[in-house]
Tab-separated table of N, CA and C in Angstrom:
chain	number	residue	atom	x	y	z
A	24	UNK	N	10.870	-4.803	-42.099
A	24	UNK	CA	9.640	-5.540	-42.368
A	24	UNK	C	8.462	-4.864	-41.745
A	25	UNK	N	8.752	-3.958	-40.681
A	25	UNK	CA	7.694	-3.239	-40.129
A	25	UNK	C	7.380	-1.924	-40.933
A	26	UNK	N	8.272	-1.593	-41.762
A	26	UNK	CA	7.885	-0.626	-42.855
A	26	UNK	C	7.055	-1.009	-43.690
A	27	UNK	N	7.027	-2.178	-44.079
A	27	UNK	CA	6.127	-2.714	-45.088
A	27	UNK	C	4.839	-2.663	-44.617
A	28	UNK	N	4.458	-3.087	-43.234
A	28	UNK	CA	3.309	-3.329	-42.528
A	28	UNK	C	2.763	-1.883	-42.554
A	29	UNK	N	3.460	-1.006	-42.088
A	29	UNK	CA	2.707	0.492	-42.120
A	29	UNK	C	2.343	0.912	-43.396
A	30	UNK	N	2.689	0.466	-44.623
A	30	UNK	CA	2.057	0.798	-45.766
A	30	UNK	C	0.854	0.018	-46.241
A	31	UNK	N	0.314	-1.047	-45.382
A	31	UNK	CA	-0.568	-1.856	-45.690
A	31	UNK	C	-1.951	-1.370	-44.852
A	32	UNK	N	-1.896	-0.389	-44.287
A	32	UNK	CA	-3.208	0.293	-43.680
A	32	UNK	C	-2.925	1.661	-43.481
A	33	UNK	N	-3.822	2.300	-43.358
A	33	UNK	CA	-4.102	3.729	-42.875
A	33	UNK	C	-4.632	3.832	-41.374
A	34	UNK	N	-3.512	4.561	-40.583
A	34	UNK	CA	-4.158	4.989	-39.217
A	34	UNK	C	-5.235	6.002	-39.479
A	35	UNK	N	-6.515	5.902	-39.057
A	35	UNK	CA	-7.616	6.695	-39.297
A	35	UNK	C	-8.095	7.252	-37.809
A	36	UNK	N	-8.189	8.577	-37.466
A	36	UNK	CA	-9.059	8.766	-36.483
A	36	UNK	C	-9.935	9.899	-36.991
A	37	UNK	N	-11.371	9.592	-36.768
A	37	UNK	CA	-12.465	10.590	-36.843
A	37	UNK	C	-12.941	11.084	-35.579
A	38	UNK	N	-12.784	12.346	-35.139
A	38	UNK	CA	-13.025	12.704	-33.778
A	38	UNK	C	-13.814	13.916	-33.802
A	39	UNK	N	-14.762	14.104	-32.482
A	39	UNK	CA	-15.369	15.284	-32.617
A	39	UNK	C	-14.915	15.568	-30.915
A	40	UNK	N	-15.056	16.946	-30.618
A	40	UNK	CA	-14.528	17.407	-29.412
A	40	UNK	C	-15.124	16.551	-28.356
A	41	UNK	N	-16.254	16.047	-28.317
A	41	UNK	CA	-16.806	15.298	-27.345
A	41	UNK	C	-16.176	13.719	-27.410
A	42	UNK	N	-15.961	13.119	-28.387
A	42	UNK	CA	-15.844	11.676	-28.570
A	42	UNK	C	-14.995	11.261	-29.966
A	43	UNK	N	-14.567	9.894	-29.826
A	43	UNK	CA	-13.725	9.574	-30.947
A	43	UNK	C	-14.998	8.579	-31.727
A	44	UNK	N	-15.320	8.974	-32.858
A	44	UNK	CA	-16.291	8.304	-33.708
A	44	UNK	C	-15.533	7.119	-34.261
A	45	UNK	N	-14.468	7.030	-34.686
A	45	UNK	CA	-13.711	5.966	-34.914
A	45	UNK	C	-12.073	6.073	-34.898
A	46	UNK	N	-11.362	5.136	-34.423
A	46	UNK	CA	-9.968	5.102	-34.292
A	46	UNK	C	-9.520	3.947	-34.799
A	47	UNK	N	-8.603	3.642	-35.675
A	47	UNK	CA	-8.123	2.272	-35.865
A	47	UNK	C	-7.481	2.144	-37.233
A	48	UNK	N	-7.306	0.934	-37.830
A	48	UNK	CA	-6.663	0.818	-39.072
A	48	UNK	C	-7.916	0.604	-40.201
A	49	UNK	N	-7.601	1.228	-41.368
A	49	UNK	CA	-8.411	1.576	-42.302
A	49	UNK	C	-7.620	1.254	-43.578
A	50	UNK	N	-8.270	0.495	-44.582
A	50	UNK	CA	-7.836	0.117	-46.007
A	50	UNK	C	-7.618	1.731	-46.758
A	51	UNK	N	-8.545	2.481	-46.638
A	51	UNK	CA	-8.720	3.934	-47.162
A	51	UNK	C	-9.804	4.840	-46.705
A	52	UNK	N	-9.740	6.131	-46.811
A	52	UNK	CA	-10.752	6.737	-46.505
A	52	UNK	C	-11.111	7.606	-47.612
A	53	UNK	N	-12.373	8.273	-47.617
A	53	UNK	CA	-12.785	9.357	-48.569
A	53	UNK	C	-13.437	10.212	-47.880
A	54	UNK	N	-12.861	11.627	-48.093
A	54	UNK	CA	-13.519	12.685	-47.225
A	54	UNK	C	-13.991	13.721	-48.170
A	55	UNK	N	-15.142	14.365	-47.755
A	55	UNK	CA	-15.759	15.504	-48.552
A	55	UNK	C	-15.128	16.681	-48.184
A	56	UNK	N	-14.371	17.338	-49.116
A	56	UNK	CA	-13.708	18.783	-48.958
A	56	UNK	C	-14.735	19.769	-49.334
A	57	UNK	N	-14.419	21.064	-49.338
A	57	UNK	CA	-15.367	22.194	-49.676
A	57	UNK	C	-15.411	21.991	-51.242
A	58	UNK	N	-14.393	21.680	-51.954
A	58	UNK	CA	-14.100	21.620	-53.421
A	58	UNK	C	-14.469	20.331	-53.844
A	59	UNK	N	-14.775	19.098	-53.142
A	59	UNK	CA	-15.010	17.824	-53.791
A	59	UNK	C	-14.436	16.704	-52.853
A	60	UNK	N	-14.435	15.785	-53.479
A	60	UNK	CA	-13.903	14.599	-52.602
A	60	UNK	C	-12.388	14.176	-52.715
A	61	UNK	N	-12.042	13.745	-51.630
A	61	UNK	CA	-10.567	13.151	-51.693
A	61	UNK	C	-10.340	11.611	-51.036
A	62	UNK	N	-9.598	11.160	-51.748
A	62	UNK	CA	-9.341	9.659	-51.285
A	62	UNK	C	-8.070	9.672	-50.787
A	63	UNK	N	-7.723	9.048	-49.795
A	63	UNK	CA	-6.825	9.050	-48.770
A	63	UNK	C	-6.343	7.512	-48.755
A	64	UNK	N	-5.023	7.155	-49.114
A	64	UNK	CA	-4.576	5.826	-48.824
A	64	UNK	C	-3.318	5.569	-48.150
A	65	UNK	N	-2.906	4.548	-47.794
A	65	UNK	CA	-1.799	4.588	-46.927
A	65	UNK	C	-0.554	5.163	-47.633
A	66	UNK	N	0.215	5.816	-46.930
A	66	UNK	CA	1.586	6.572	-47.777
A	66	UNK	C	1.213	7.888	-48.269
A	67	UNK	N	-0.213	8.334	-48.298
A	67	UNK	CA	-0.648	9.707	-48.636
A	67	UNK	C	0.257	10.688	-48.418
A	68	UNK	N	0.388	11.771	-49.295
A	68	UNK	CA	1.095	12.787	-49.182
A	68	UNK	C	0.460	13.816	-48.120
A	69	UNK	N	1.483	14.533	-47.308
A	69	UNK	CA	0.736	15.337	-46.301
A	69	UNK	C	-0.315	16.435	-46.799
A	70	UNK	N	-1.411	16.668	-45.969
A	70	UNK	CA	-2.787	17.566	-46.513
A	70	UNK	C	-3.194	18.005	-45.364
A	71	UNK	N	-3.668	19.019	-45.474
A	71	UNK	CA	-4.593	20.016	-44.446
A	71	UNK	C	-5.710	20.693	-45.185
A	72	UNK	N	-6.862	20.249	-44.877
A	72	UNK	CA	-8.140	21.101	-45.767
A	72	UNK	C	-9.291	20.999	-44.955
A	73	UNK	N	-10.149	22.087	-45.220
A	73	UNK	CA	-11.356	22.273	-44.729
A	73	UNK	C	-12.379	21.096	-45.327
A	74	UNK	N	-13.262	20.651	-44.395
A	74	UNK	CA	-13.990	19.525	-44.855
A	74	UNK	C	-15.655	20.072	-45.227
A	75	UNK	N	-16.290	19.820	-46.094
A	75	UNK	CA	-17.444	20.085	-46.491
A	75	UNK	C	-18.339	19.169	-46.200
A	76	UNK	N	-19.722	19.365	-46.755
A	76	UNK	CA	-20.815	18.268	-46.182
A	76	UNK	C	-20.688	16.873	-46.983
A	77	UNK	N	-21.120	15.923	-46.435
A	77	UNK	CA	-21.486	14.812	-46.971
A	77	UNK	C	-20.644	13.664	-46.153
A	78	UNK	N	-20.529	12.211	-46.592
A	78	UNK	CA	-20.146	11.157	-45.675
A	78	UNK	C	-18.670	10.913	-45.750
A	79	UNK	N	-17.984	10.705	-44.764
A	79	UNK	CA	-16.545	10.087	-44.690
A	79	UNK	C	-16.890	8.788	-44.710
A	80	UNK	N	-16.213	8.373	-45.924
A	80	UNK	CA	-16.182	6.926	-46.383
A	80	UNK	C	-14.838	6.008	-45.888
A	81	UNK	N	-14.828	5.145	-45.366
A	81	UNK	CA	-13.593	4.160	-45.346
A	81	UNK	C	-13.845	2.927	-45.098
A	82	UNK	N	-12.963	2.203	-45.394
A	82	UNK	CA	-12.802	0.657	-45.365
A	82	UNK	C	-12.036	-0.080	-44.434
A	83	UNK	N	-12.931	-0.765	-43.475
A	83	UNK	CA	-11.991	-1.745	-42.638
A	83	UNK	C	-12.067	-3.121	-43.083
A	84	UNK	N	-11.087	-3.763	-43.436
A	84	UNK	CA	-10.985	-5.230	-43.614
A	84	UNK	C	-12.045	-5.389	-44.938
A	85	UNK	N	-12.056	-4.525	-45.910
A	85	UNK	CA	-12.800	-4.906	-46.994
A	85	UNK	C	-14.530	-4.266	-46.890
A	86	UNK	N	-14.557	-3.915	-45.631
A	86	UNK	CA	-16.223	-3.498	-45.124
A	86	UNK	C	-16.337	-1.918	-45.286
A	87	UNK	N	-17.105	-1.212	-45.969
A	87	UNK	CA	-17.175	0.211	-46.168
A	87	UNK	C	-18.108	0.617	-45.153
A	88	UNK	N	-17.686	1.776	-44.559
A	88	UNK	CA	-18.340	2.279	-43.578
A	88	UNK	C	-18.676	3.702	-43.908
A	89	UNK	N	-19.751	4.348	-43.265
A	89	UNK	CA	-19.698	5.963	-43.738
A	89	UNK	C	-20.178	6.616	-42.282
A	90	UNK	N	-19.710	7.912	-42.267
A	90	UNK	CA	-19.959	8.601	-41.168
A	90	UNK	C	-20.582	10.232	-41.920
A	91	UNK	N	-21.830	10.306	-41.653
A	91	UNK	CA	-22.124	11.825	-42.246
A	91	UNK	C	-21.900	12.791	-41.374
A	92	UNK	N	-21.150	14.081	-42.240
A	92	UNK	CA	-20.552	15.012	-41.343
A	92	UNK	C	-21.175	16.416	-42.147
A	93	UNK	N	-21.007	17.730	-41.450
A	93	UNK	CA	-21.176	18.696	-42.076
A	93	UNK	C	-20.099	19.551	-42.256
A	94	UNK	N	-19.074	19.507	-41.503
A	94	UNK	CA	-17.953	20.549	-41.611
A	94	UNK	C	-16.917	19.812	-40.523
A	95	UNK	N	-15.528	20.150	-40.697
A	95	UNK	CA	-14.665	19.850	-40.156
A	95	UNK	C	-13.509	20.399	-40.544
A	96	UNK	N	-12.336	19.644	-40.237
A	96	UNK	CA	-10.906	19.914	-40.632
A	96	UNK	C	-10.160	18.679	-40.876
A	97	UNK	N	-9.616	18.337	-42.052
A	97	UNK	CA	-8.908	17.226	-42.404
A	97	UNK	C	-7.309	17.318	-42.079
A	98	UNK	N	-6.573	16.447	-41.678
A	98	UNK	CA	-5.055	16.545	-41.644
A	98	UNK	C	-4.471	15.121	-41.714
A	99	UNK	N	-3.615	15.038	-42.811
A	99	UNK	CA	-3.013	13.891	-43.337
A	99	UNK	C	-1.633	13.810	-43.396
A	100	UNK	N	-1.036	12.727	-42.756
A	100	UNK	CA	0.328	12.569	-42.764
A	100	UNK	C	0.780	11.399	-43.621
A	101	UNK	N	1.906	10.885	-43.897
A	101	UNK	CA	1.905	9.494	-44.703
A	101	UNK	C	1.590	8.436	-43.690
A	102	UNK	N	1.606	8.418	-42.412
A	102	UNK	CA	0.939	7.207	-41.769
A	102	UNK	C	-0.278	7.491	-40.937
A	103	UNK	N	-0.831	8.628	-41.089
A	103	UNK	CA	-2.248	8.955	-40.136
A	103	UNK	C	-3.083	10.092	-41.143
A	104	UNK	N	-4.447	9.602	-41.022
A	104	UNK	CA	-5.529	10.564	-41.495
A	104	UNK	C	-6.247	10.833	-40.178
A	105	UNK	N	-6.229	12.261	-39.876
A	105	UNK	CA	-7.268	12.863	-38.728
A	105	UNK	C	-8.347	13.693	-39.425
A	106	UNK	N	-9.605	13.201	-39.056
A	106	UNK	CA	-10.727	14.144	-39.370
A	106	UNK	C	-11.450	14.596	-38.039
A	107	UNK	N	-11.372	15.866	-38.124
A	107	UNK	CA	-11.760	16.640	-37.075
A	107	UNK	C	-13.052	17.197	-37.170
A	108	UNK	N	-14.053	16.560	-36.795
A	108	UNK	CA	-15.602	16.737	-37.157
A	108	UNK	C	-16.250	18.139	-36.171
A	109	UNK	N	-16.622	19.114	-36.951
A	109	UNK	CA	-17.160	20.236	-36.329
A	109	UNK	C	-18.842	19.934	-36.170
A	110	UNK	N	-19.352	19.303	-37.200
A	110	UNK	CA	-20.582	18.889	-36.833
A	110	UNK	C	-21.117	17.782	-37.591
A	111	UNK	N	-21.927	16.910	-37.124
A	111	UNK	CA	-22.461	15.760	-38.092
A	111	UNK	C	-23.505	15.890	-38.810
A	112	UNK	N	-23.974	15.657	-39.931
A	112	UNK	CA	-25.382	15.766	-40.646
A	112	UNK	C	-26.474	15.501	-39.910
A	113	UNK	N	-26.294	14.629	-39.014
A	113	UNK	CA	-27.677	14.273	-38.356
A	113	UNK	C	-27.885	15.413	-36.966
A	114	UNK	N	-27.021	16.225	-36.557
A	114	UNK	CA	-26.882	17.345	-35.592
A	114	UNK	C	-28.022	18.334	-36.275
A	115	UNK	N	-28.722	18.797	-35.183
A	115	UNK	CA	-29.830	19.801	-35.267
A	115	UNK	C	-28.973	21.143	-36.103
A	116	UNK	N	-29.668	21.852	-36.862
A	116	UNK	CA	-28.801	22.972	-37.574
A	116	UNK	C	-28.572	24.099	-36.754
A	117	UNK	N	-29.103	24.344	-35.585
A	117	UNK	CA	-29.006	25.341	-34.700
A	117	UNK	C	-28.223	24.599	-33.444
A	118	UNK	N	-27.164	25.068	-33.333
A	118	UNK	CA	-26.171	24.846	-32.248
A	118	UNK	C	-26.094	25.854	-31.423
A	119	UNK	N	-26.234	25.906	-30.013
A	119	UNK	CA	-26.244	27.108	-29.151
A	119	UNK	C	-24.946	27.875	-29.333
A	120	UNK	N	-24.830	29.114	-29.107
A	120	UNK	CA	-23.530	29.658	-29.474
A	120	UNK	C	-22.692	29.468	-28.503
A	121	UNK	N	-22.718	29.264	-27.199
A	121	UNK	CA	-21.771	28.875	-26.384
A	121	UNK	C	-21.003	27.649	-26.790
A	122	UNK	N	-21.962	26.662	-27.222
A	122	UNK	CA	-21.344	25.384	-27.675
A	122	UNK	C	-20.586	25.637	-29.062
A	123	UNK	N	-21.128	26.439	-29.820
A	123	UNK	CA	-20.272	26.545	-31.027
A	123	UNK	C	-18.820	27.392	-31.059
A	124	UNK	N	-18.665	28.219	-30.187
A	124	UNK	CA	-17.669	29.049	-29.796
A	124	UNK	C	-16.586	27.890	-28.907
A	125	UNK	N	-17.167	27.218	-28.242
A	125	UNK	CA	-16.275	26.172	-27.411
A	125	UNK	C	-15.841	25.035	-28.499
A	126	UNK	N	-16.514	24.653	-29.221
A	126	UNK	CA	-16.401	23.789	-30.232
A	126	UNK	C	-15.010	24.123	-31.312
A	127	UNK	N	-15.317	25.594	-31.840
A	127	UNK	CA	-14.217	26.117	-32.634
A	127	UNK	C	-13.234	26.395	-32.001
A	128	UNK	N	-13.101	26.722	-30.576
A	128	UNK	CA	-11.694	26.815	-29.895
A	128	UNK	C	-11.037	25.569	-29.748
A	129	UNK	N	-11.922	24.599	-29.663
A	129	UNK	CA	-11.251	23.070	-29.588
A	129	UNK	C	-10.628	22.679	-30.768
A	130	UNK	N	-11.394	22.870	-32.021
A	130	UNK	CA	-11.022	22.604	-33.222
A	130	UNK	C	-9.518	23.398	-33.471
A	131	UNK	N	-9.798	24.573	-33.258
A	131	UNK	CA	-8.604	25.682	-33.446
A	131	UNK	C	-7.267	25.051	-32.777
A	132	UNK	N	-7.491	24.852	-31.219
A	132	UNK	CA	-6.309	24.353	-30.531
A	132	UNK	C	-5.902	23.000	-31.317
A	133	UNK	N	-6.773	22.004	-31.645
A	133	UNK	CA	-5.982	20.968	-32.338
A	133	UNK	C	-5.573	21.155	-33.649
A	134	UNK	N	-5.925	21.948	-34.331
A	134	UNK	CA	-5.477	22.483	-35.509
A	134	UNK	C	-3.636	23.184	-35.361
A	135	UNK	N	-3.655	23.940	-34.559
A	135	UNK	CA	-2.457	24.543	-34.090
A	135	UNK	C	-1.359	23.294	-33.443
A	136	UNK	N	-2.242	22.557	-32.631
A	136	UNK	CA	-1.231	21.366	-31.899
A	136	UNK	C	-0.531	20.420	-33.158
A	137	UNK	N	-1.512	20.245	-34.059
A	137	UNK	CA	-1.184	19.292	-35.348
A	137	UNK	C	-0.079	20.052	-36.195
A	138	UNK	N	-0.525	21.104	-36.887
A	138	UNK	CA	0.112	21.723	-37.838
A	138	UNK	C	1.207	22.737	-37.382
A	139	UNK	N	0.985	23.266	-36.130
A	139	UNK	CA	1.921	24.515	-35.809
A	139	UNK	C	1.293	25.576	-36.096
A	140	UNK	N	1.777	26.850	-35.658
A	140	UNK	CA	1.264	27.927	-35.548
A	140	UNK	C	1.038	28.617	-36.928
A	141	UNK	N	2.260	28.697	-37.463
A	141	UNK	CA	2.312	29.429	-38.831
A	141	UNK	C	1.419	28.567	-39.854
A	142	UNK	N	1.526	27.274	-40.040
A	142	UNK	CA	0.688	26.601	-40.867
A	142	UNK	C	-0.704	27.053	-40.410
A	143	UNK	N	-1.110	26.676	-39.122
A	143	UNK	CA	-2.408	26.927	-38.962
A	143	UNK	C	-2.934	28.393	-39.444
A	144	UNK	N	-2.238	29.309	-39.176
A	144	UNK	CA	-2.663	30.759	-39.630
A	144	UNK	C	-2.953	31.030	-40.905
A	145	UNK	N	-1.978	30.141	-41.729
A	145	UNK	CA	-2.005	30.304	-43.097
A	145	UNK	C	-3.334	29.651	-43.607
A	146	UNK	N	-3.768	28.508	-43.156
A	146	UNK	CA	-4.896	27.795	-43.262
A	146	UNK	C	-6.017	28.427	-43.264
A	147	UNK	N	-5.952	29.393	-42.130
A	147	UNK	CA	-7.164	30.085	-41.610
A	147	UNK	C	-7.293	31.188	-42.312
A	148	UNK	N	-6.284	31.699	-42.986
A	148	UNK	CA	-6.364	32.938	-43.874
A	148	UNK	C	-6.665	32.710	-45.250
A	149	UNK	N	-6.777	31.382	-45.514
A	149	UNK	CA	-6.848	30.921	-46.796
A	149	UNK	C	-5.581	31.133	-47.713
A	150	UNK	N	-4.538	31.117	-47.222
A	150	UNK	CA	-3.149	31.345	-48.259
A	150	UNK	C	-2.510	30.171	-48.900
């Protein structure tokens, strides 16, 4: 019975290095990638991709919500969708270089922890 419940919702986490913008159950999510939008539903096939500019849209009990972002990394497993946000659309364009380096270090560490060293290297090299 618990397996059926797992397919009823998507565990969604939208994270910045500083805070969690959303963590909880969602009906679905739509994420802007560099080459277009991707819809994520419960039980989605595994996926790792670079995020482009636009809103991350998601539904919680039928209520559609949006968080505007400019960049990041998407990781999807059959039971979870993690959006690692590098920058939000409403942030100023110029980010001090020390903060940028720290942000990318945190995102890279999370990518390696999530995917493993080999898969993270492949993704960063565009293979």
